[in-house]
CSV table of C-alpha atoms in Angstrom, one decimal:
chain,number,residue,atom,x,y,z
A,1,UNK,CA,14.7,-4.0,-14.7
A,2,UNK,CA,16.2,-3.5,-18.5
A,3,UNK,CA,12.8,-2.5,-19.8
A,4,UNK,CA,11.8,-0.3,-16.8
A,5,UNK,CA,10.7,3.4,-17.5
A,6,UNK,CA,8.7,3.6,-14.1
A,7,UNK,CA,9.7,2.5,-10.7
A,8,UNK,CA,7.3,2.5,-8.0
A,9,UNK,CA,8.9,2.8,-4.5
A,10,UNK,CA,6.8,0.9,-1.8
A,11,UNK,CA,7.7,-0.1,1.9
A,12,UNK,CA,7.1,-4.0,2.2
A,13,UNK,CA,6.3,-7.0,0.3
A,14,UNK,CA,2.3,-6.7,1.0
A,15,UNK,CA,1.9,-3.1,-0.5
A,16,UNK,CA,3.4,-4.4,-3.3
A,17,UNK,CA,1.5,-7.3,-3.7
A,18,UNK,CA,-2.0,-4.8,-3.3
A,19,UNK,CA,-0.5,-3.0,-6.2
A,20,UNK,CA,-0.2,-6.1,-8.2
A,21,UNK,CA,-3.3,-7.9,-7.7
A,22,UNK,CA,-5.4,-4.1,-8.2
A,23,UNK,CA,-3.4,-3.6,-11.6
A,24,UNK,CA,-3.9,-7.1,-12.7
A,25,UNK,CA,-7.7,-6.8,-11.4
A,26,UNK,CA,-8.0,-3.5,-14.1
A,27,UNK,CA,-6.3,-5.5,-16.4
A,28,UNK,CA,-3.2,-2.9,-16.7
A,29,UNK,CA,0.0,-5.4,-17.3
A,30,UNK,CA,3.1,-3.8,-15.3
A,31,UNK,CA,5.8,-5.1,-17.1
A,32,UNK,CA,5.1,-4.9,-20.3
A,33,UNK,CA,3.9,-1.0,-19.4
A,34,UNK,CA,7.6,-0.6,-18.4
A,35,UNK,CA,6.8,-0.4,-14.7
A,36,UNK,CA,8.1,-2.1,-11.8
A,37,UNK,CA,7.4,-1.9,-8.2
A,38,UNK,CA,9.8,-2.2,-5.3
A,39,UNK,CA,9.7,-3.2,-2.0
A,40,UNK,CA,12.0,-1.3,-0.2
A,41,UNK,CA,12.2,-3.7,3.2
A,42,UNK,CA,11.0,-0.2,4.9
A,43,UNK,CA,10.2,3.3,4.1
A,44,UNK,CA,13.5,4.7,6.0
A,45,UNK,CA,14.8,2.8,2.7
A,46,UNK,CA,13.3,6.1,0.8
A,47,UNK,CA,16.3,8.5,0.3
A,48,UNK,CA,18.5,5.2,-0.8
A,49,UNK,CA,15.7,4.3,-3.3
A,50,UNK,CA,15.3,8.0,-4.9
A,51,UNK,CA,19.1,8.4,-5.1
A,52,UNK,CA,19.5,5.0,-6.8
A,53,UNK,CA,16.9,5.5,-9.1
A,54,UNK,CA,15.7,9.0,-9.7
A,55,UNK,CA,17.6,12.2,-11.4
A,56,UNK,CA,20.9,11.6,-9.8
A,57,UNK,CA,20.8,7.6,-10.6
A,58,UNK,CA,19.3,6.1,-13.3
A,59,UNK,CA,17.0,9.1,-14.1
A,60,UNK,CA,13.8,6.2,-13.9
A,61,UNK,CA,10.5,7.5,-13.7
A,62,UNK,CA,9.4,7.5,-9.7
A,63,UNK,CA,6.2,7.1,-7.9
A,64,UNK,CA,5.2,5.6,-4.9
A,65,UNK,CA,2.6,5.0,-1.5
A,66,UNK,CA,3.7,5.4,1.9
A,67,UNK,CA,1.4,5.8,5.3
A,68,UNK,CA,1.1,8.5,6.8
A,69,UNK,CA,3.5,8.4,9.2
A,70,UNK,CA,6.6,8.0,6.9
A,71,UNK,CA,4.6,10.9,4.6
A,72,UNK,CA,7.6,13.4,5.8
A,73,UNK,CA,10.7,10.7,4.9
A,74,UNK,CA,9.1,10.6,1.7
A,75,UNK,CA,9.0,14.3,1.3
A,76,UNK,CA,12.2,15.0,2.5
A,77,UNK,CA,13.9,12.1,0.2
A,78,UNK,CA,11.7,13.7,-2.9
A,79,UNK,CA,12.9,17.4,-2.6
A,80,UNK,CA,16.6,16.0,-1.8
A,81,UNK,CA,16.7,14.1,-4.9
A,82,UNK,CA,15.5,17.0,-6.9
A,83,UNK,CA,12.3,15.3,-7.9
A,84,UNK,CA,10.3,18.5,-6.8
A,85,UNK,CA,9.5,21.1,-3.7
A,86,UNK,CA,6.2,18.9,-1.7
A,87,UNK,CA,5.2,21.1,0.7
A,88,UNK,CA,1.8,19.3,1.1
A,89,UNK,CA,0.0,16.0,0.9
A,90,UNK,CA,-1.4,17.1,-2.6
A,91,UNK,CA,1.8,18.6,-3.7
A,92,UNK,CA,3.2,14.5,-3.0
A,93,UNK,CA,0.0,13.4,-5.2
A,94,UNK,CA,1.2,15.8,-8.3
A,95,UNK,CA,4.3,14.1,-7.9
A,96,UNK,CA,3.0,11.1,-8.1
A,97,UNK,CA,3.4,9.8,-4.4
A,98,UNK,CA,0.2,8.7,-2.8
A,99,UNK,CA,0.1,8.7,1.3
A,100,UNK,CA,-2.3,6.1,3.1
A,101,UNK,CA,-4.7,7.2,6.1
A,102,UNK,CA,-2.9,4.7,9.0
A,103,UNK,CA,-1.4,2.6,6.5
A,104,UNK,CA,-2.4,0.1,3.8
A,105,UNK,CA,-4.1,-2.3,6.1
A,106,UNK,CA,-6.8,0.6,7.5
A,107,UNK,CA,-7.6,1.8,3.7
A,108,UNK,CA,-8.3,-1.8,3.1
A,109,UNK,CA,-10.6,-2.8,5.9
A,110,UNK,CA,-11.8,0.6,5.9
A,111,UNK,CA,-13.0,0.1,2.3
A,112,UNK,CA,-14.0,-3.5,2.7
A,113,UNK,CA,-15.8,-3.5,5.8
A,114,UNK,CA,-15.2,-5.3,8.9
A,115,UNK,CA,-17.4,-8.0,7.8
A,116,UNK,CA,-16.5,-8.6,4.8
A,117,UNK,CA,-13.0,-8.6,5.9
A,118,UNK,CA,-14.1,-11.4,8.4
A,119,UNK,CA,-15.5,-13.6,5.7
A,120,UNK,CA,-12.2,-13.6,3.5
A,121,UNK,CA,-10.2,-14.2,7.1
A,122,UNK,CA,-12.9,-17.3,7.3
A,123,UNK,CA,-12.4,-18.6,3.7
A,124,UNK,CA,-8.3,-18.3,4.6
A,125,UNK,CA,-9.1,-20.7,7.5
A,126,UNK,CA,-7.5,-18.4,9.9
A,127,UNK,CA,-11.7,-17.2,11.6
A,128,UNK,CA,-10.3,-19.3,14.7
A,129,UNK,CA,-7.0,-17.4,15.4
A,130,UNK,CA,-9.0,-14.0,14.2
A,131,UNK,CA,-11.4,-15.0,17.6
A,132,UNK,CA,-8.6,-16.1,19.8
A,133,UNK,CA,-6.6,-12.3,19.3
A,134,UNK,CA,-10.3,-10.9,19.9
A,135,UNK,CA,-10.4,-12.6,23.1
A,136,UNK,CA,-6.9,-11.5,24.5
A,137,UNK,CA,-7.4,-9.2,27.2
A,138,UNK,CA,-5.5,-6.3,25.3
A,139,UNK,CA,-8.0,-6.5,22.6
A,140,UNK,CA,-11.3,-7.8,24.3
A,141,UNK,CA,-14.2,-4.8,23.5
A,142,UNK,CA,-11.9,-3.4,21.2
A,143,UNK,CA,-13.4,-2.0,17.7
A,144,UNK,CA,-13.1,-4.8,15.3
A,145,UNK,CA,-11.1,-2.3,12.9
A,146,UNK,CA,-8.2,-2.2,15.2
A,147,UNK,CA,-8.7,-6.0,15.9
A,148,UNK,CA,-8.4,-6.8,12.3
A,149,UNK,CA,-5.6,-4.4,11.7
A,150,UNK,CA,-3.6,-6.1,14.5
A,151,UNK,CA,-4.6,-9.7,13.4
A,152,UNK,CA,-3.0,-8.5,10.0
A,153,UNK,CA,0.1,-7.4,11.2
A,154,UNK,CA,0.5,-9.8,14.1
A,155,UNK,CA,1.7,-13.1,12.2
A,156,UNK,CA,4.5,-14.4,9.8
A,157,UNK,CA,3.8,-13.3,6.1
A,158,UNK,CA,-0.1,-12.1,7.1
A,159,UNK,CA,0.0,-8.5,5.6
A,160,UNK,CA,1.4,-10.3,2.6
A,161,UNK,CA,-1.0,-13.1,2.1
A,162,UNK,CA,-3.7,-10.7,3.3
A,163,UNK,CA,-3.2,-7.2,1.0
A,164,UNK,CA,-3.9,-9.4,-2.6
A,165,UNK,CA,-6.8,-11.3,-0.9
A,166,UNK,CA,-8.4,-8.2,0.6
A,167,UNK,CA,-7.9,-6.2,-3.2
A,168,UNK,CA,-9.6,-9.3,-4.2
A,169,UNK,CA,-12.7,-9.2,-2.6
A,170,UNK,CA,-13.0,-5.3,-3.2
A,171,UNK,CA,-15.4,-3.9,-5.5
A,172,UNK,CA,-13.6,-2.0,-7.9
A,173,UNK,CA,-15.5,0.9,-7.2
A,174,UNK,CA,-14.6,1.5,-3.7
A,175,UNK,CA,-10.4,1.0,-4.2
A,176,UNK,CA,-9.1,3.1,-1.5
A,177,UNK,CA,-8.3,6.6,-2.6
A,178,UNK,CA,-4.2,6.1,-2.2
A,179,UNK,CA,-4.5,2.9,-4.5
A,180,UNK,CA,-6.7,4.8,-6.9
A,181,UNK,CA,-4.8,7.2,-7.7
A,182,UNK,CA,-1.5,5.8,-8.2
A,183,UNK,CA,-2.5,3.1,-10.5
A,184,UNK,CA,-4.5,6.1,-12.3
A,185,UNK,CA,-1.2,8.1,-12.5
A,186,UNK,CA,1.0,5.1,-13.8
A,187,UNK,CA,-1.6,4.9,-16.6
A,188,UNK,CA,-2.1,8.5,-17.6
A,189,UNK,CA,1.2,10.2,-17.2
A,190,UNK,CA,3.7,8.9,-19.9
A,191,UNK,CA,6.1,6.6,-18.8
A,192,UNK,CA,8.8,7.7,-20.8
């Protein structure tokens, strides 16, 4: 991280490779923009992360995307760190700190579609065990939304193989909203 100006903060291995693949996909090159991302290995991680990094660390540039659930570790960690008061969701947004609906996984199917999901589950091979969770009596008749979002999460290294395919097959108009606007705020705010 010698060149880094911008750090962005993110829970796991698959939001970060989402990130990746969307910014490669608008042809925005990270590194040599001076910005990294970091996997955290979980959003509890936040307030370690920010005090590392941010004013009372290395005084790097921070931004990040959380779900919604972890939206109030992130807020807390932010104000502690002296990054700025975020009373709100949009308050987070000006700060550059972007909240997911459920979580990464539901912006993506969400914005993909179930079926179109299904298809790149099919090209991945993986249509057969996709069928087999559908069938399990705790998911039989259940919307194929959740399904998917379970099938995601359920096996070894899935969200991570997953989240790049999924930005993949997205139309570059319909990025979810969280994804959006952080790769718009890396590019337009100045990274020094």
């Amino acid at each position: 991280m010698i060149d880094t100006r911008t750090v962005v903060l993110v829970e796991g291995a698959s939001d970060k490779s989402a990130i990746e693949t969307l910014a490669g996909r608008r042809g925005l090159d990270l590194g040599a923009e001076g910005i990294s991302l970091v996997a955290m290995g979980g959003a509890t991680n936040i307030g370690a992360f920010v005090g590392r990094l941010g004013p009372a660390g290395r005084r790097l540039r921070l931004a990040g995307l959380c779900d919604a659930r972890e939206e109030g570790d992130y807020r807390r960690a932010i104000e502690r760190a002296g990054l700025g008061s975020a009373p709100s969701r949009a308050d987070l947004e000006t700060l550059g700190f972007f909240v997911c609906v459920a979580d990464l996984e539901d912006e993506l199917i969400r914005a993909l579609g179930t079926d179109a999901v299904e298809r790149v589950v099919d090209a991945e091979g993986d249509l057969g065990s996709f069928r087999t969770l559908q069938m399990q009596p705790a998911w039989r008749g259940r919307d194929p939304h959740d399904q998917l979002r379970r099938f995601m999460g359920a096996g070894s290294g899935r969200k991570i193989r997953y989240s790049g395919l999924l930005v993949e097959a997205l139309d570059l108009d319909r990025v979810p909203r969280p994804l959006d606007l952080l790769l718009d705020h890396l590019v337009s705010s100045p990274a020094g």
